[in-house]
Amino acid sequence: MSDANLAGQNGIVFNIQRYSVHDGAGIRTVVFLKGCPLRCQWCSNPESQERAPELAYNEKKCLGRTLCGSCQAACPYGALTDGENDKIACRRSHCQRCFSCVADCPSTALHILGKTMTVAEVMKVVETDSAFYFRSGGGLTISGGEPLMQAGFVTALLREAKRHCIDATIETCGYADWSALAEIAGQLSRIIFDIKSLDAAKHRFYTGASNALILDNFMKLRETFPGLDILVRTPVIPGFNDSPDEIRAIRDFTARFARVRYELLPYHRLGQQKYTFLGRDYPLGDRLLPEGKMAELSAVLQPPQFKTTTG
C-alpha cells in the first residue's frame, strides 16, 4: 500500500515502546492505543482508558505562578487556577482540551497524553528495529488500552506489518464485538488474551464489566481459529484473584483447549503516579501483593504450558 493511501488511516496512540521483551516472542516494538471498555482498578495505564487525547499535569515540574504563569494566561476557559505553594491547579471540569496551555508551558509540566498518528507514521518507527526482530524472532505488538476499539487502524497496521515481513500480534482484554476480533485474529498466528477472573461478580466489581463476553469470545476464538496460538495472561491482583482457587480455575479452563499457554503477571504499582497527573485517585490505594504470594501461585502452575513471568 502506498504512503499516500496509508496517510488517511489514523489512530490515537499514547506510547510506542521499543526493545520490549515481555509482550510476545523476541524483541518487539509495542504500539499502545488509546481507548478501553474496561475500568480495571489496578490499571497501570490510566491514560489508555479514554480514547481522546488528555491533559496531564505534573505539579513537580511546574515553575510556579510567580516565575511563569503562562498557562493561566493561555487558557480561555479558566481551567488553570491558583494552587498551593505558588503552583497552579487544574480544574478538570472546566478543561475543554484545547491544549493551548501545553504550547505555553516551558517546563512541560502540562503535556498531552495521546496523539493522532497515521499507519505510515507508526510503521516508520516500527521498521527502525527490523534487524532486531529478524534476529530474535520478534516483531510488532499492538496493545492498549484495548486495540479492538480502533479495529480499522489495527487491521491496517497488521497488513502493513505483513507487507514488510514483520511478525505481529495484539494484546486484548477480549471485551469487544466478535466481528472485530474475528477479522483481526484472521491475520494473526498468535494472540495475547487476558482472562482476569472466572468469577462474574468479582470481575464486574473490579473491572466495571461482566466477563461473559470475554469468555464467549475466547471460546469462539479457539473454535474458529484452531491453528492460532493463544497466550492467556492473568494479572495477579491482591484481594481480587490472588488465591490458589482463582488461579487453579483459570488454569483448568485454559487447559481444555489446544494451542493455549497460560501465564501469570505479578501486580505492580508502577503506573500510580499517572493517576495524579490525570487528577484521579488510584483505586487500590496502598494495597500490595503479600510476600511469597507469586511463589504460592506459581506452585499451582505446571510447565511448560503454564508459567509465571516477572514481566
GROMACS .gro file of C-alpha atoms in nm:
model
  311
    1MET     CA    1   0.000   0.000   0.000
    2SER     CA    2   0.135   0.342  -0.091
    3ASP     CA    3   0.221   0.606   0.168
    4ALA     CA    4  -0.047   0.827   0.015
    5ASN     CA    5  -0.316   0.567   0.089
    6LEU     CA    6  -0.181   0.500   0.437
    7ALA     CA    7  -0.184   0.868   0.528
    8GLY     CA    8  -0.565   0.866   0.562
    9GLN     CA    9  -0.575   0.581   0.815
   10ASN     CA   10  -0.538   0.736   1.158
   11GLY     CA   11  -0.525   0.602   1.511
   12ILE     CA   12  -0.479   0.757   1.854
   13VAL     CA   13  -0.154   0.637   2.011
   14PHE     CA   14  -0.028   0.719   2.360
   15ASN     CA   15   0.307   0.541   2.351
   16ILE     CA   16   0.542   0.341   2.132
   17GLN     CA   17   0.782   0.129   2.333
   18ARG     CA   18   1.084  -0.018   2.158
   19TYR     CA   19   1.302  -0.310   2.270
   20SER     CA   20   1.026  -0.481   2.468
   21VAL     CA   21   1.083  -0.846   2.565
   22HIS     CA   22   0.766  -0.908   2.771
   23ASP     CA   23   0.493  -0.863   2.509
   24GLY     CA   24   0.541  -1.154   2.274
   25ALA     CA   25   0.831  -1.351   2.132
   26GLY     CA   26   1.173  -1.193   2.083
   27ILE     CA   27   1.248  -0.822   2.079
   28ARG     CA   28   0.937  -0.623   1.995
   29THR     CA   29   0.804  -0.274   1.943
   30VAL     CA   30   0.478  -0.224   2.132
   31VAL     CA   31   0.229   0.030   2.000
   32PHE     CA   32  -0.013   0.141   2.273
   33LEU     CA   33  -0.351   0.265   2.151
   34LYS     CA   34  -0.597   0.477   2.350
   35GLY     CA   35  -0.942   0.357   2.442
   36CYS     CA   36  -1.056   0.071   2.665
   37PRO     CA   37  -1.406  -0.059   2.754
   38LEU     CA   38  -1.290  -0.179   3.097
   39ARG     CA   39  -1.200   0.021   3.407
   40CYS     CA   40  -0.969  -0.217   3.590
   41GLN     CA   41  -0.897  -0.083   3.936
   42TRP     CA   42  -0.528  -0.175   3.906
   43CYS     CA   43  -0.479  -0.033   3.556
   44SER     CA   44  -0.116   0.074   3.512
   45ASN     CA   45  -0.200   0.284   3.206
   46PRO     CA   46  -0.498   0.502   3.308
   47GLU     CA   47  -0.418   0.731   3.015
   48SER     CA   48  -0.522   0.443   2.790
   49GLN     CA   49  -0.882   0.432   2.909
   50GLU     CA   50  -1.030   0.732   2.729
   51ARG     CA   51  -0.997   0.728   2.353
   52ALA     CA   52  -0.940   1.102   2.313
   53PRO     CA   53  -0.611   1.277   2.398
   54GLU     CA   54  -0.600   1.406   2.757
   55LEU     CA   55  -0.426   1.679   2.956
   56ALA     CA   56  -0.171   1.564   3.213
   57TYR     CA   57  -0.023   1.789   3.481
   58ASN     CA   58   0.298   1.711   3.670
   59GLU     CA   59   0.293   1.963   3.954
   60LYS     CA   60   0.656   1.891   4.047
   61LYS     CA   61   0.772   2.032   3.713
   62CYS     CA   62   0.562   2.349   3.738
   63LEU     CA   63   0.780   2.662   3.757
   64GLY     CA   64   0.516   2.842   3.963
   65ARG     CA   65   0.287   3.140   3.910
   66THR     CA   66   0.545   3.398   4.020
   67LEU     CA   67   0.814   3.283   3.780
   68CYS     CA   68   0.587   3.176   3.497
   69GLY     CA   69   0.206   3.161   3.493
   70SER     CA   70   0.198   3.144   3.113
   71CYS     CA   71  -0.052   2.859   3.107
   72GLN     CA   72  -0.312   3.054   3.303
   73ALA     CA   73  -0.299   3.336   3.053
   74ALA     CA   74  -0.322   3.090   2.764
   75CYS     CA   75  -0.630   2.902   2.888
   76PRO     CA   76  -0.952   3.060   2.754
   77TYR     CA   77  -1.175   2.855   2.988
   78GLY     CA   78  -1.029   2.936   3.329
   79ALA     CA   79  -0.932   2.574   3.390
   80LEU     CA   80  -0.596   2.667   3.544
   81THR     CA   81  -0.626   2.844   3.878
   82ASP     CA   82  -0.405   2.937   4.172
   83GLY     CA   83  -0.293   2.633   4.366
   84GLU     CA   84  -0.085   2.585   4.679
   85ASN     CA   85   0.283   2.674   4.718
   86ASP     CA   86   0.279   2.909   4.418
   87LYS     CA   87   0.181   2.623   4.185
   88ILE     CA   88  -0.114   2.616   3.950
   89ALA     CA   89  -0.415   2.388   3.999
   90CYS     CA   90  -0.612   2.225   3.719
   91ARG     CA   91  -0.994   2.235   3.730
   92ARG     CA   92  -1.069   1.932   3.513
   93SER     CA   93  -1.438   2.015   3.487
   94HIS     CA   94  -1.350   2.341   3.307
   95CYS     CA   95  -1.094   2.195   3.068
   96GLN     CA   96  -1.217   2.173   2.707
   97ARG     CA   97  -0.898   2.003   2.586
   98CYS     CA   98  -0.796   2.280   2.352
   99PHE     CA   99  -0.442   2.226   2.489
  100SER     CA  100  -0.349   2.593   2.444
  101CYS     CA  101  -0.179   2.574   2.782
  102VAL     CA  102   0.055   2.296   2.669
  103ALA     CA  103   0.211   2.510   2.398
  104ASP     CA  104   0.283   2.783   2.654
  105CYS     CA  105   0.428   2.559   2.927
  106PRO     CA  106   0.810   2.587   2.911
  107SER     CA  107   0.874   2.309   3.165
  108THR     CA  108   0.635   2.052   3.008
  109ALA     CA  109   0.455   2.024   3.341
  110LEU     CA  110   0.145   2.032   3.124
  111HIS     CA  111   0.153   1.777   2.844
  112ILE     CA  112  -0.080   1.582   2.618
  113LEU     CA  113  -0.134   1.209   2.657
  114GLY     CA  114  -0.219   1.061   2.320
  115LYS     CA  115  -0.177   1.182   1.965
  116THR     CA  116  -0.319   1.104   1.624
  117MET     CA  117  -0.081   0.907   1.404
  118THR     CA  118  -0.113   0.757   1.058
  119VAL     CA  119  -0.029   0.397   0.976
  120ALA     CA  120   0.273   0.523   0.784
  121GLU     CA  121   0.399   0.722   1.084
  122VAL     CA  122   0.368   0.425   1.318
  123MET     CA  123   0.531   0.187   1.073
  124LYS     CA  124   0.823   0.424   1.028
  125VAL     CA  125   0.902   0.377   1.399
  126VAL     CA  126   0.833   0.004   1.393
  127GLU     CA  127   1.057  -0.059   1.092
  128THR     CA  128   1.352   0.109   1.266
  129ASP     CA  129   1.427  -0.212   1.457
  130SER     CA  130   1.356  -0.466   1.184
  131ALA     CA  131   1.703  -0.618   1.218
  132PHE     CA  132   1.636  -0.698   1.585
  133TYR     CA  133   1.304  -0.861   1.501
  134PHE     CA  134   1.451  -1.093   1.241
  135ARG     CA  135   1.743  -1.197   1.464
  136SER     CA  136   1.534  -1.254   1.778
  137GLY     CA  137   1.207  -1.376   1.632
  138GLY     CA  138   1.037  -1.058   1.749
  139GLY     CA  139   0.816  -0.803   1.579
  140LEU     CA  140   0.522  -0.571   1.641
  141THR     CA  141   0.277  -0.597   1.930
  142ILE     CA  142  -0.033  -0.378   1.933
  143SER     CA  143  -0.161  -0.312   2.284
  144GLY     CA  144  -0.363  -0.054   2.471
  145GLY     CA  145  -0.599   0.024   2.609
  146GLU     CA  146  -0.792  -0.221   2.402
  147PRO     CA  147  -0.672  -0.238   2.038
  148LEU     CA  148  -1.009  -0.363   1.916
  149MET     CA  149  -1.160  -0.022   1.996
  150GLN     CA  150  -0.957   0.101   1.697
  151ALA     CA  151  -1.008  -0.212   1.489
  152GLY     CA  152  -0.980  -0.043   1.150
  153PHE     CA  153  -0.647   0.113   1.239
  154VAL     CA  154  -0.520  -0.216   1.382
  155THR     CA  155  -0.621  -0.402   1.067
  156ALA     CA  156  -0.428  -0.154   0.854
  157LEU     CA  157  -0.121  -0.181   1.079
  158LEU     CA  158  -0.126  -0.560   1.060
  159ARG     CA  159  -0.147  -0.554   0.683
  160GLU     CA  160   0.150  -0.320   0.662
  161ALA     CA  161   0.350  -0.532   0.904
  162LYS     CA  162   0.282  -0.837   0.690
  163ARG     CA  163   0.385  -0.646   0.377
  164HIS     CA  164   0.719  -0.572   0.546
  165CYS     CA  165   0.754  -0.933   0.670
  166ILE     CA  166   0.730  -0.820   1.033
  167ASP     CA  167   0.567  -1.063   1.277
  168ALA     CA  168   0.271  -0.902   1.453
  169THR     CA  169   0.035  -0.981   1.738
  170ILE     CA  170  -0.212  -0.798   1.961
  171GLU     CA  171  -0.284  -0.791   2.334
  172THR     CA  172  -0.658  -0.790   2.404
  173CYS     CA  173  -0.884  -0.793   2.707
  174GLY     CA  174  -1.136  -0.981   2.494
  175TYR     CA  175  -1.420  -0.738   2.564
  176ALA     CA  176  -1.515  -0.649   2.207
  177ASP     CA  177  -1.753  -0.729   1.925
  178TRP     CA  178  -1.681  -1.075   1.791
  179SER     CA  179  -1.678  -0.945   1.433
  180ALA     CA  180  -1.388  -0.710   1.511
  181LEU     CA  181  -1.194  -0.978   1.697
  182ALA     CA  182  -1.250  -1.236   1.423
  183GLU     CA  183  -1.139  -1.003   1.144
  184ILE     CA  184  -0.813  -0.926   1.323
  185ALA     CA  185  -0.749  -1.280   1.450
  186GLY     CA  186  -0.764  -1.400   1.091
  187GLN     CA  187  -0.446  -1.202   1.023
  188LEU     CA  188  -0.252  -1.343   1.320
  189SER     CA  189  -0.057  -1.656   1.401
  190ARG     CA  190  -0.065  -1.580   1.774
  191ILE     CA  191  -0.256  -1.358   2.015
  192ILE     CA  192  -0.223  -1.247   2.380
  193PHE     CA  193  -0.558  -1.271   2.561
  194ASP     CA  194  -0.631  -1.155   2.917
  195ILE     CA  195  -0.852  -1.364   3.145
  196LYS     CA  196  -0.866  -1.190   3.480
  197SER     CA  197  -1.121  -1.400   3.668
  198LEU     CA  198  -1.391  -1.661   3.610
  199ASP     CA  199  -1.599  -1.512   3.893
  200ALA     CA  200  -1.857  -1.292   3.718
  201ALA     CA  201  -1.946  -1.077   4.021
  202LYS     CA  202  -1.586  -1.007   4.119
  203HIS     CA  203  -1.494  -0.937   3.757
  204ARG     CA  204  -1.769  -0.677   3.729
  205PHE     CA  205  -1.673  -0.511   4.058
  206TYR     CA  206  -1.301  -0.483   3.978
  207THR     CA  207  -1.321  -0.409   3.604
  208GLY     CA  208  -1.660  -0.246   3.558
  209ALA     CA  209  -1.785  -0.513   3.316
  210SER     CA  210  -1.903  -0.873   3.305
  211ASN     CA  211  -1.665  -1.147   3.196
  212ALA     CA  212  -1.935  -1.325   2.991
  213LEU     CA  213  -1.844  -1.160   2.660
  214ILE     CA  214  -1.473  -1.216   2.724
  215LEU     CA  215  -1.512  -1.588   2.788
  216ASP     CA  216  -1.752  -1.627   2.497
  217ASN     CA  217  -1.506  -1.455   2.264
  218PHE     CA  218  -1.223  -1.674   2.390
  219MET     CA  219  -1.414  -1.994   2.316
  220LYS     CA  220  -1.522  -1.865   1.973
  221LEU     CA  221  -1.162  -1.770   1.900
  222ARG     CA  222  -1.039  -2.118   1.982
  223GLU     CA  223  -1.315  -2.286   1.778
  224THR     CA  224  -1.295  -2.058   1.474
  225PHE     CA  225  -0.915  -2.037   1.450
  226PRO     CA  226  -0.782  -2.379   1.560
  227GLY     CA  227  -0.432  -2.300   1.432
  228LEU     CA  228  -0.400  -1.977   1.631
  229ASP     CA  229  -0.157  -1.985   1.924
  230ILE     CA  230  -0.310  -1.816   2.229
  231LEU     CA  231  -0.119  -1.687   2.530
  232VAL     CA  232  -0.362  -1.631   2.817
  233ARG     CA  233  -0.243  -1.388   3.082
  234THR     CA  234  -0.377  -1.319   3.429
  235PRO     CA  235  -0.254  -1.017   3.624
  236VAL     CA  236  -0.244  -1.126   3.988
  237ILE     CA  237  -0.423  -0.856   4.188
  238PRO     CA  238  -0.432  -0.852   4.571
  239GLY     CA  239  -0.783  -0.903   4.704
  240PHE     CA  240  -0.923  -0.984   4.361
  241ASN     CA  241  -0.779  -1.302   4.213
  242ASP     CA  242  -0.472  -1.383   4.424
  243SER     CA  243  -0.596  -1.712   4.569
  244PRO     CA  244  -0.486  -2.058   4.455
  245ASP     CA  245  -0.850  -2.148   4.385
  246GLU     CA  246  -0.892  -1.850   4.149
  247ILE     CA  247  -0.575  -1.930   3.956
  248ARG     CA  248  -0.647  -2.302   3.950
  249ALA     CA  249  -0.991  -2.234   3.800
  250ILE     CA  250  -0.842  -2.031   3.515
  251ARG     CA  251  -0.565  -2.287   3.468
  252ASP     CA  252  -0.819  -2.568   3.435
  253PHE     CA  253  -1.033  -2.362   3.199
  254THR     CA  254  -0.745  -2.288   2.963
  255ALA     CA  255  -0.619  -2.647   2.980
  256ARG     CA  256  -0.934  -2.760   2.800
  257PHE     CA  257  -0.813  -2.601   2.478
  258ALA     CA  258  -0.531  -2.687   2.240
  259ARG     CA  259  -0.253  -2.442   2.148
  260VAL     CA  260  -0.309  -2.235   2.463
  261ARG     CA  261  -0.040  -2.130   2.712
  262TYR     CA  262  -0.116  -1.970   3.046
  263GLU     CA  263   0.093  -1.715   3.232
  264LEU     CA  264   0.069  -1.507   3.550
  265LEU     CA  265   0.176  -1.144   3.574
  266PRO     CA  266   0.267  -1.004   3.918
  267TYR     CA  267   0.085  -0.696   4.046
  268HIS     CA  268   0.276  -0.369   4.049
  269ARG     CA  269   0.201   0.000   4.110
  270LEU     CA  270   0.436   0.149   3.851
  271GLY     CA  271   0.152   0.348   3.696
  272GLN     CA  272   0.024   0.501   4.018
  273GLN     CA  273   0.180   0.843   3.953
  274LYS     CA  274  -0.008   0.868   3.624
  275TYR     CA  275  -0.334   0.892   3.816
  276THR     CA  276  -0.200   1.200   3.993
  277PHE     CA  277  -0.107   1.354   3.658
  278LEU     CA  278  -0.467   1.297   3.542
  279GLY     CA  279  -0.618   1.438   3.861
  280ARG     CA  280  -0.750   1.098   3.969
  281ASP     CA  281  -0.713   0.875   4.275
  282TYR     CA  282  -0.557   0.531   4.241
  283PRO     CA  283  -0.845   0.289   4.319
  284LEU     CA  284  -0.637   0.024   4.500
  285GLY     CA  285  -0.457   0.273   4.724
  286ASP     CA  286  -0.155   0.124   4.901
  287ARG     CA  287  -0.262  -0.236   4.852
  288LEU     CA  288   0.032  -0.473   4.797
  289LEU     CA  289   0.071  -0.834   4.693
  290PRO     CA  290   0.179  -1.031   5.003
  291GLU     CA  291   0.538  -1.150   5.005
  292GLY     CA  292   0.562  -1.504   4.873
  293LYS     CA  293   0.223  -1.488   4.702
  294MET     CA  294   0.361  -1.531   4.349
  295ALA     CA  295   0.563  -1.834   4.461
  296GLU     CA  296   0.249  -1.981   4.616
  297LEU     CA  297   0.050  -1.930   4.297
  298SER     CA  298   0.335  -2.049   4.077
  299ALA     CA  299   0.309  -2.385   4.251
  300VAL     CA  300  -0.041  -2.416   4.104
  301LEU     CA  301   0.101  -2.396   3.753
  302GLN     CA  302   0.295  -2.670   3.582
  303PRO     CA  303   0.541  -2.601   3.297
  304PRO     CA  304   0.575  -2.593   3.005
  305GLN     CA  305   0.214  -2.496   2.935
  306PHE     CA  306   0.185  -2.279   3.243
  307LYS     CA  307   0.432  -2.034   3.387
  308THR     CA  308   0.483  -1.720   3.591
  309THR     CA  309   0.662  -1.419   3.447
  310THR     CA  310   0.818  -1.116   3.609
  311GLY     CA  311   0.737  -0.904   3.302
   0.00000   0.00000   0.00000
